[in-house]
Amino acid sequence: MADSPAAALPVPIETDALIVGAGPVALFAVFELGLLEVGAQVVDSLPFVGGQCIELYADKPIYDIPALPFATGAELIERLQRQIAPFAAGFHLGQQVNEVALREDGRFDVATDAGQRFVAKAVVIAAGVGSFQPRRLKIEGLDAWRERQLFHRDPGPEATAGRRVVIVGNGEAAVTAALDAVEAGAASVTVVHRRDDFDAPTPLLLRFQSARTNGRIEIVTAQPSGLQSEGEVLKGLVVDGSDDRTRTLALDLLLVLLGWSPKLGPIAQWGLALARKQLIVDTERFETSTRGIHAIGDAVTYPGKQKLIVSGFHEATLAAYAVAERVHPDRAQPLLYTTTSPKLHKLLGVDPANPSPPALP
Ligand code: FAD
């Protein structure tokens, strides 16, 4: 771990537990921590919660969640969000946790690449197969325009209105961004992909097709290969067409929306014991080689570990008891049942006489 360089950044959020990752296992950890009166802040590099369930298989069915014979990835995440709603955890999306450093008072300084700081009594790493990062175009020098003229997300109507927008990608994000840019009044919208083949829900594809027919969206089947710039300004994207023609697409904004892929990222730098890029934990407290830093889900290894959601839920439960011991050292943590405990009913905001599922936040 670094010697707390995070301390130089602005106003930190104080919290009981800081959770790295917002995948299914992190979400269930929020629930188990909440039952033990441990508050949580959650950070994920993706701009949405759900980890692999949303990024890799939102519409595909899962059959091995206990008592849930069938749910898509998206449905499972929606149910988890509903379940954790009573605990009002703070979510900080679209930012990667870069630094975790032990403080003299036994708490942890945590900092993200967006400059957000936290001071946490415990850290729970639920980082899965790594921090999801946008897939980039392999064009030298392109990153210099990031967040100025190059975006890996839809920058919104104020940014696209009146501008020449070039979008690279063929998935739902690219199709949605193209339609949004048309609606915002972009001067032109060009979508580049190596094939004229788009993958998005049918209603979106129908609108996309209609905008193409009306000449509001142009499709260029080509591979990006270079840039054209003048001084500090990115002027165009050079593309090699499927017709062997090289041309330059003039632009004001370049949106590269090619999906996300996981990278182990900064976790390897936090001085925690690893085996084959996974965090070594014990199976009683799911604690790493540093006391107060716990780890659960696909990010961990121990004898018999299976990378399954149900295993992560168990790990989250035991880690929560260990974190609660650290956060409330003077308090016993007796086993309470959600069925019968008035204390848990109060925390959950439920009335067993009139049972109803909590609403989504
Ligand atoms: P993840 O879901 O990987 O979430 C981790 C999150 O942490 C990510 O969103 C990542 O961006 C974030 N993160 C990582 N590092 C950082 C950082 N430094 N800062 C900020 N954020 C960070 N399991 C089953 O049990 N049943 C199934 O049927 C099943 N089907 C699957 C199908 C497919 C196609 C795949 C790919 C997996 C499947 N799995 C299934 C496995 C299951 O999805 C994983 O076990 C589960 O997602 C692990 O959850 P997690 O919360 O540990 O990690």
Coordinates of C-alpha atoms and ligand atoms in Angstrom, one line a residue:
M1 CA 0.0 0.0 0.0
A2 CA 1.1 3.6 -0.7
D3 CA 2.0 6.0 2.0
S4 CA -1.4 7.7 1.9
P5 CA -0.9 10.2 -1.1
A6 CA -4.8 10.2 -1.2
A7 CA -4.6 12.6 1.8
A8 CA -3.8 15.4 -0.6
L9 CA -7.2 15.3 -2.4
P10 CA -10.5 17.2 -1.5
V11 CA -13.2 16.5 1.1
P12 CA -13.5 12.8 1.9
I13 CA -16.7 10.9 2.6
E14 CA -16.6 9.1 6.0
T15 CA -18.1 5.6 6.0
D16 CA -18.1 2.4 7.9
A17 CA -17.4 0.2 4.8
L18 CA -16.1 1.1 1.4
I19 CA -17.0 -1.5 -1.2
V20 CA -14.9 -1.8 -4.3
G21 CA -17.2 -3.0 -7.1
A22 CA -21.0 -3.0 -7.6
G23 CA -21.5 -6.5 -9.0
P24 CA -24.0 -8.9 -7.6
V25 CA -21.8 -9.9 -4.7
A26 CA -21.1 -6.3 -3.7
L27 CA -24.8 -5.6 -3.7
F28 CA -25.6 -8.5 -1.4
A29 CA -22.8 -7.3 0.8
V30 CA -24.6 -4.0 1.2
F31 CA -27.6 -6.0 2.5
E32 CA -25.7 -8.2 5.0
L33 CA -23.8 -5.1 6.2
G34 CA -27.0 -3.2 6.6
L35 CA -28.6 -5.9 8.8
L36 CA -25.6 -5.5 11.1
E37 CA -25.9 -1.7 11.1
V38 CA -22.8 -1.1 9.0
G39 CA -23.2 1.7 6.4
A40 CA -21.6 1.4 3.0
Q41 CA -20.4 3.4 0.1
V42 CA -20.0 1.5 -3.2
V43 CA -17.7 2.5 -6.1
D44 CA -17.6 0.9 -9.6
S45 CA -15.7 1.9 -12.8
L46 CA -18.8 1.0 -14.9
P47 CA -21.4 3.7 -15.2
F48 CA -24.1 1.2 -13.9
V49 CA -24.4 -1.4 -11.2
G50 CA -24.5 -5.2 -11.8
G51 CA -20.9 -6.1 -12.9
Q52 CA -20.7 -9.1 -15.2
C53 CA -24.5 -9.8 -14.9
I54 CA -25.2 -6.5 -16.7
E55 CA -22.2 -6.0 -18.9
L56 CA -21.8 -9.6 -20.1
Y57 CA -25.2 -11.3 -19.9
A58 CA -28.0 -8.9 -19.0
D59 CA -30.6 -10.7 -21.2
K60 CA -29.4 -14.3 -20.6
P61 CA -31.1 -16.6 -18.1
I62 CA -29.5 -17.7 -14.8
Y63 CA -30.9 -20.9 -13.3
D64 CA -28.8 -21.5 -10.2
I65 CA -29.8 -18.8 -7.7
P66 CA -31.5 -20.4 -4.7
A67 CA -35.3 -20.1 -4.8
L68 CA -35.2 -18.2 -8.0
P69 CA -35.6 -20.9 -10.7
F70 CA -35.1 -18.4 -13.5
A71 CA -33.9 -14.8 -13.8
T72 CA -32.0 -12.9 -16.5
G73 CA -28.8 -11.0 -15.4
A74 CA -30.7 -7.8 -15.4
E75 CA -33.6 -9.2 -13.3
L76 CA -31.3 -10.6 -10.7
I77 CA -29.6 -7.1 -10.3
E78 CA -33.0 -5.4 -10.2
R79 CA -34.1 -7.7 -7.4
L80 CA -30.8 -7.1 -5.5
Q81 CA -31.3 -3.4 -5.8
R82 CA -34.8 -3.7 -4.4
Q83 CA -33.5 -5.8 -1.5
I84 CA -30.8 -3.3 -0.5
A85 CA -33.0 -0.2 -0.9
P86 CA -33.7 0.1 2.8
F87 CA -30.0 0.6 3.5
A88 CA -29.5 3.7 1.2
A89 CA -25.9 3.0 0.4
G90 CA -24.0 5.7 -1.5
F91 CA -23.1 4.7 -5.1
H92 CA -20.2 6.3 -7.0
L93 CA -20.3 5.0 -10.5
G94 CA -18.0 5.5 -13.5
Q95 CA -14.9 5.8 -11.3
Q96 CA -12.2 3.4 -10.4
V97 CA -10.7 2.9 -6.9
N98 CA -7.1 3.6 -7.5
E99 CA -5.6 3.9 -4.0
V100 CA -6.2 2.2 -0.6
A101 CA -3.9 3.3 2.2
L102 CA -3.9 2.5 5.9
R103 CA -4.1 5.5 8.1
E104 CA -2.5 6.0 11.6
D105 CA -5.9 5.8 13.2
G106 CA -6.5 2.3 11.8
R107 CA -9.0 3.5 9.1
F108 CA -8.3 3.5 5.4
D109 CA -7.9 6.4 2.9
V110 CA -9.5 5.4 -0.4
A111 CA -9.3 7.5 -3.5
T112 CA -10.8 7.1 -7.0
D113 CA -9.6 8.3 -10.4
A114 CA -12.3 10.9 -10.4
G115 CA -10.8 12.5 -7.3
Q116 CA -13.4 11.3 -4.8
R117 CA -12.0 10.4 -1.4
F118 CA -13.3 8.2 1.4
V119 CA -12.2 7.5 4.9
A120 CA -13.5 4.0 5.7
K121 CA -13.3 1.8 8.8
A122 CA -13.1 -1.3 6.6
V123 CA -12.7 -2.0 2.9
V124 CA -14.5 -4.8 1.1
I125 CA -13.1 -5.7 -2.3
A126 CA -15.8 -7.2 -4.5
A127 CA -13.9 -6.5 -7.7
G128 CA -14.8 -9.6 -9.7
V129 CA -12.6 -10.3 -12.7
G130 CA -11.3 -6.7 -12.6
S131 CA -12.3 -3.2 -13.2
F132 CA -14.3 -2.9 -16.4
Q133 CA -12.6 -0.4 -18.7
P134 CA -13.9 0.9 -22.1
R135 CA -12.5 -0.9 -25.1
R136 CA -10.3 1.6 -26.9
L137 CA -9.3 2.2 -30.5
K138 CA -5.6 1.3 -31.0
I139 CA -4.7 4.6 -32.6
E140 CA -1.5 6.3 -31.3
G141 CA -2.1 9.6 -29.7
L142 CA -5.9 9.4 -29.6
D143 CA -6.1 9.5 -25.8
A144 CA -4.8 13.1 -25.8
W145 CA -8.4 14.2 -26.7
R146 CA -10.1 12.1 -24.0
E147 CA -13.0 14.0 -22.3
R148 CA -12.4 16.9 -24.7
Q149 CA -13.4 15.6 -28.1
L150 CA -13.1 11.8 -27.5
F151 CA -15.6 10.1 -25.2
H152 CA -16.2 6.5 -24.2
R153 CA -19.8 7.3 -23.1
D154 CA -22.7 9.4 -24.5
P155 CA -21.7 12.9 -23.5
G156 CA -25.3 14.1 -23.7
P157 CA -27.4 16.5 -25.8
E158 CA -25.6 19.7 -24.8
A159 CA -22.3 18.3 -26.1
T160 CA -23.7 16.9 -29.3
A161 CA -26.2 19.6 -30.4
G162 CA -24.9 21.4 -33.6
R163 CA -21.7 19.2 -33.7
R164 CA -20.5 16.7 -36.3
V165 CA -20.5 13.4 -34.3
V166 CA -18.7 10.3 -35.4
I167 CA -19.6 7.1 -33.4
V168 CA -17.5 3.9 -33.5
G169 CA -19.4 0.8 -32.5
N170 CA -22.4 -1.4 -33.4
G171 CA -24.0 -2.3 -30.0
E172 CA -26.8 -0.8 -28.1
A173 CA -24.7 2.0 -26.7
A174 CA -23.6 3.1 -30.2
V175 CA -27.2 2.9 -31.6
T176 CA -28.6 4.8 -28.6
A177 CA -25.9 7.5 -28.8
A178 CA -26.6 7.9 -32.5
L179 CA -30.3 8.4 -32.0
D180 CA -29.7 10.7 -29.0
A181 CA -27.4 12.8 -31.1
V182 CA -30.0 13.1 -33.9
E183 CA -32.6 14.1 -31.4
A184 CA -30.3 16.7 -29.8
G185 CA -29.8 18.3 -33.3
A186 CA -26.3 17.2 -34.1
A187 CA -25.0 18.8 -37.4
S188 CA -24.2 15.2 -38.7
V189 CA -24.1 11.7 -37.2
T190 CA -21.9 9.1 -38.7
V191 CA -21.6 5.6 -37.3
V192 CA -18.5 3.5 -38.2
H193 CA -18.3 -0.3 -37.9
R194 CA -16.5 -2.9 -39.9
R195 CA -19.9 -4.5 -41.0
D196 CA -23.3 -3.1 -41.6
D197 CA -24.7 -5.2 -38.7
F198 CA -26.1 -3.6 -35.5
D199 CA -27.0 -5.4 -32.3
A200 CA -29.6 -3.6 -30.1
P201 CA -33.2 -4.2 -29.0
T202 CA -35.7 -4.2 -31.9
P203 CA -37.5 -0.9 -31.1
L204 CA -34.1 0.9 -31.1
L205 CA -33.1 -0.8 -34.4
L206 CA -36.4 0.3 -36.0
R207 CA -35.8 3.9 -35.1
F208 CA -32.2 3.6 -36.2
Q209 CA -33.2 2.3 -39.6
S210 CA -35.8 5.1 -40.0
A211 CA -33.1 7.7 -39.2
R212 CA -30.8 6.1 -41.8
T213 CA -33.5 6.2 -44.4
N214 CA -34.2 9.8 -43.7
G215 CA -30.5 10.6 -44.1
R216 CA -30.1 11.7 -40.4
I217 CA -27.6 8.9 -39.7
E218 CA -24.9 7.8 -42.1
I219 CA -23.3 4.3 -41.8
V220 CA -19.7 3.9 -42.9
T221 CA -18.4 0.2 -43.1
A222 CA -14.8 0.7 -42.3
Q223 CA -12.0 0.2 -39.8
P224 CA -10.6 3.3 -38.0
S225 CA -6.9 3.6 -38.8
G226 CA -5.7 7.1 -38.0
L227 CA -6.4 10.7 -37.0
Q228 CA -6.3 14.1 -38.5
S229 CA -5.6 17.0 -36.2
E230 CA -4.6 20.7 -36.3
G231 CA -2.7 21.8 -33.3
E232 CA -4.9 21.1 -30.2
V233 CA -8.0 20.2 -32.3
L234 CA -9.0 16.8 -33.5
K235 CA -10.4 17.3 -37.0
G236 CA -11.1 13.9 -38.4
L237 CA -11.0 10.1 -38.1
V238 CA -9.2 8.3 -40.9
V239 CA -10.9 5.0 -41.9
D240 CA -10.1 2.2 -44.2
G241 CA -13.3 1.2 -46.0
S242 CA -14.5 -2.3 -46.9
D243 CA -14.2 -1.0 -50.5
D244 CA -10.4 -0.5 -49.9
R245 CA -10.9 3.2 -49.9
T246 CA -9.2 5.3 -47.2
R247 CA -11.1 8.5 -46.3
T248 CA -11.3 11.0 -43.5
L249 CA -14.5 11.6 -41.6
A250 CA -14.6 15.2 -40.4
L251 CA -15.7 15.5 -36.8
D252 CA -16.1 17.7 -33.7
L253 CA -16.8 14.8 -31.4
L254 CA -15.7 11.2 -31.5
L255 CA -17.6 8.6 -29.4
V256 CA -15.9 5.2 -29.1
L257 CA -18.6 2.9 -27.8
L258 CA -17.1 -0.6 -28.2
G259 CA -18.2 -2.1 -24.8
W260 CA -16.1 -2.8 -21.7
S261 CA -13.5 -5.3 -20.8
P262 CA -12.1 -6.2 -17.3
K263 CA -8.6 -5.4 -16.1
L264 CA -7.2 -6.4 -12.7
G265 CA -6.1 -2.8 -12.5
P266 CA -4.8 -1.1 -9.4
I267 CA -5.7 -3.8 -6.9
A268 CA -2.4 -5.5 -7.7
Q269 CA -0.6 -2.4 -6.3
W270 CA -2.2 -2.4 -2.8
G271 CA 0.3 -4.8 -1.3
L272 CA -2.2 -7.6 -0.7
A273 CA -1.3 -11.2 -1.1
L274 CA -2.3 -12.6 -4.5
A275 CA -2.2 -16.0 -6.1
R276 CA -2.8 -16.1 -9.9
K277 CA -4.1 -12.5 -9.8
Q278 CA -6.7 -13.4 -7.2
L279 CA -6.8 -12.1 -3.6
I280 CA -5.9 -14.8 -1.0
V281 CA -8.5 -14.8 1.8
D282 CA -9.4 -16.9 4.9
T283 CA -12.7 -18.7 4.8
E284 CA -13.9 -17.5 8.3
R285 CA -13.7 -13.7 7.9
F286 CA -12.9 -13.4 4.1
E287 CA -10.1 -11.1 5.1
T288 CA -7.0 -10.4 2.9
S289 CA -3.5 -10.3 4.1
T290 CA -4.2 -6.8 5.5
R291 CA -6.5 -6.6 8.6
G292 CA -9.6 -4.6 7.8
I293 CA -9.5 -5.2 4.1
H294 CA -11.9 -8.0 3.2
A295 CA -12.5 -9.6 -0.2
I296 CA -15.4 -11.6 -1.7
G297 CA -16.8 -12.9 -5.0
D298 CA -14.8 -13.7 -8.2
A299 CA -11.9 -11.6 -6.9
V300 CA -10.8 -14.1 -4.3
T301 CA -9.2 -17.5 -4.0
Y302 CA -9.2 -20.1 -1.3
P303 CA -9.2 -23.9 -1.3
G304 CA -12.4 -25.0 -3.0
K305 CA -13.4 -21.6 -4.3
Q306 CA -16.0 -21.7 -7.1
K307 CA -16.7 -18.5 -9.1
L308 CA -20.5 -18.6 -8.7
I309 CA -22.8 -16.0 -7.5
V310 CA -24.2 -18.2 -4.7
S311 CA -20.6 -18.7 -3.3
G312 CA -20.1 -14.9 -3.4
F313 CA -23.4 -14.4 -1.4
H314 CA -22.0 -16.7 1.4
E315 CA -18.7 -14.9 1.4
A316 CA -20.4 -11.5 1.6
T317 CA -22.4 -12.8 4.7
L318 CA -19.3 -13.9 6.7
A319 CA -17.3 -10.9 5.6
A320 CA -20.1 -8.7 6.9
Y321 CA -20.0 -10.2 10.4
A322 CA -16.2 -9.6 10.5
V323 CA -16.6 -6.0 9.3
A324 CA -19.3 -5.4 11.9
E325 CA -16.9 -6.6 14.6
R326 CA -14.4 -4.0 13.5
V327 CA -17.0 -1.2 13.1
H328 CA -18.9 -2.0 16.4
P329 CA -16.1 -3.5 18.6
D330 CA -18.2 -3.2 21.8
R331 CA -21.3 -4.8 20.4
A332 CA -22.1 -8.5 20.4
Q333 CA -23.4 -9.8 17.0
P334 CA -26.0 -12.4 17.9
L335 CA -27.6 -14.3 15.0
L336 CA -30.9 -12.7 14.3
Y337 CA -33.6 -14.0 11.9
T338 CA -35.2 -11.6 9.5
T339 CA -38.4 -13.6 10.0
T340 CA -38.7 -12.9 13.7
S341 CA -36.4 -10.1 14.8
P342 CA -38.2 -6.8 15.5
K343 CA -34.8 -5.1 15.3
L344 CA -34.2 -6.3 11.8
H345 CA -37.8 -5.4 10.8
K346 CA -37.1 -1.9 11.9
L347 CA -33.8 -1.7 9.9
L348 CA -35.6 -3.1 6.9
G349 CA -38.5 -0.7 7.3
V350 CA -41.0 -3.6 7.1
D351 CA -44.1 -4.6 9.0
P352 CA -44.5 -8.4 9.1
A353 CA -48.2 -7.9 9.8
N354 CA -48.6 -6.2 6.4
P355 CA -45.7 -7.7 4.3
S356 CA -44.8 -6.0 1.1
P357 CA -41.5 -6.0 -0.9
P358 CA -39.4 -2.8 -0.6
A359 CA -39.7 -0.5 -3.7
L360 CA -36.7 0.3 -5.9
P361 CA -34.8 3.4 -4.9
Ligands
FAD1 P1 -18.3 -8.8 -11.0 O1 -19.7 -9.2 -11.4 O2 -17.2 -9.1 -11.9 O3 -18.4 -7.3 -10.6 C1 -17.2 -6.7 -10.1 C2 -17.3 -5.2 -10.4 O4 -16.1 -4.6 -9.7 C3 -17.2 -4.8 -11.9 O5 -18.3 -4.1 -12.2 C4 -15.9 -4.0 -12.0 O6 -16.0 -2.9 -12.9 C5 -15.7 -3.5 -10.6 N1 -14.3 -3.1 -10.2 C6 -13.2 -3.9 -10.2 N2 -12.1 -3.3 -9.8 C7 -12.6 -2.0 -9.5 C8 -11.9 -0.8 -9.1 N3 -10.6 -0.8 -8.8 N4 -12.6 0.3 -8.9 C9 -14.0 0.3 -9.2 N5 -14.6 -0.8 -9.7 C10 -13.9 -1.9 -9.8 N6 -22.6 -17.4 -12.1 C11 -23.6 -18.1 -11.5 O7 -23.6 -18.3 -10.3 N7 -24.6 -18.6 -12.3 C12 -24.6 -18.4 -13.7 O8 -25.5 -18.9 -14.4 C13 -23.6 -17.6 -14.3 N8 -23.6 -17.4 -15.6 C14 -22.5 -16.6 -16.1 C15 -22.5 -16.3 -17.5 C16 -21.5 -15.6 -18.1 C17 -21.5 -15.4 -19.6 C18 -20.5 -15.1 -17.3 C19 -19.4 -14.3 -17.9 C20 -20.5 -15.4 -15.9 C21 -21.5 -16.1 -15.3 N9 -21.5 -16.4 -14.0 C22 -22.5 -17.1 -13.4 C23 -20.5 -15.9 -13.1 C24 -21.0 -14.6 -12.3 O9 -21.4 -13.6 -13.2 C25 -19.9 -14.1 -11.4 O10 -19.5 -15.1 -10.5 C26 -20.3 -12.9 -10.6 O11 -20.6 -11.8 -11.5 C27 -19.2 -12.4 -9.7 O12 -19.7 -11.3 -9.0 P2 -18.8 -10.2 -8.4 O13 -19.7 -9.2 -7.7 O14 -17.7 -10.9 -7.6 O15 -17.9 -9.6 -9.6

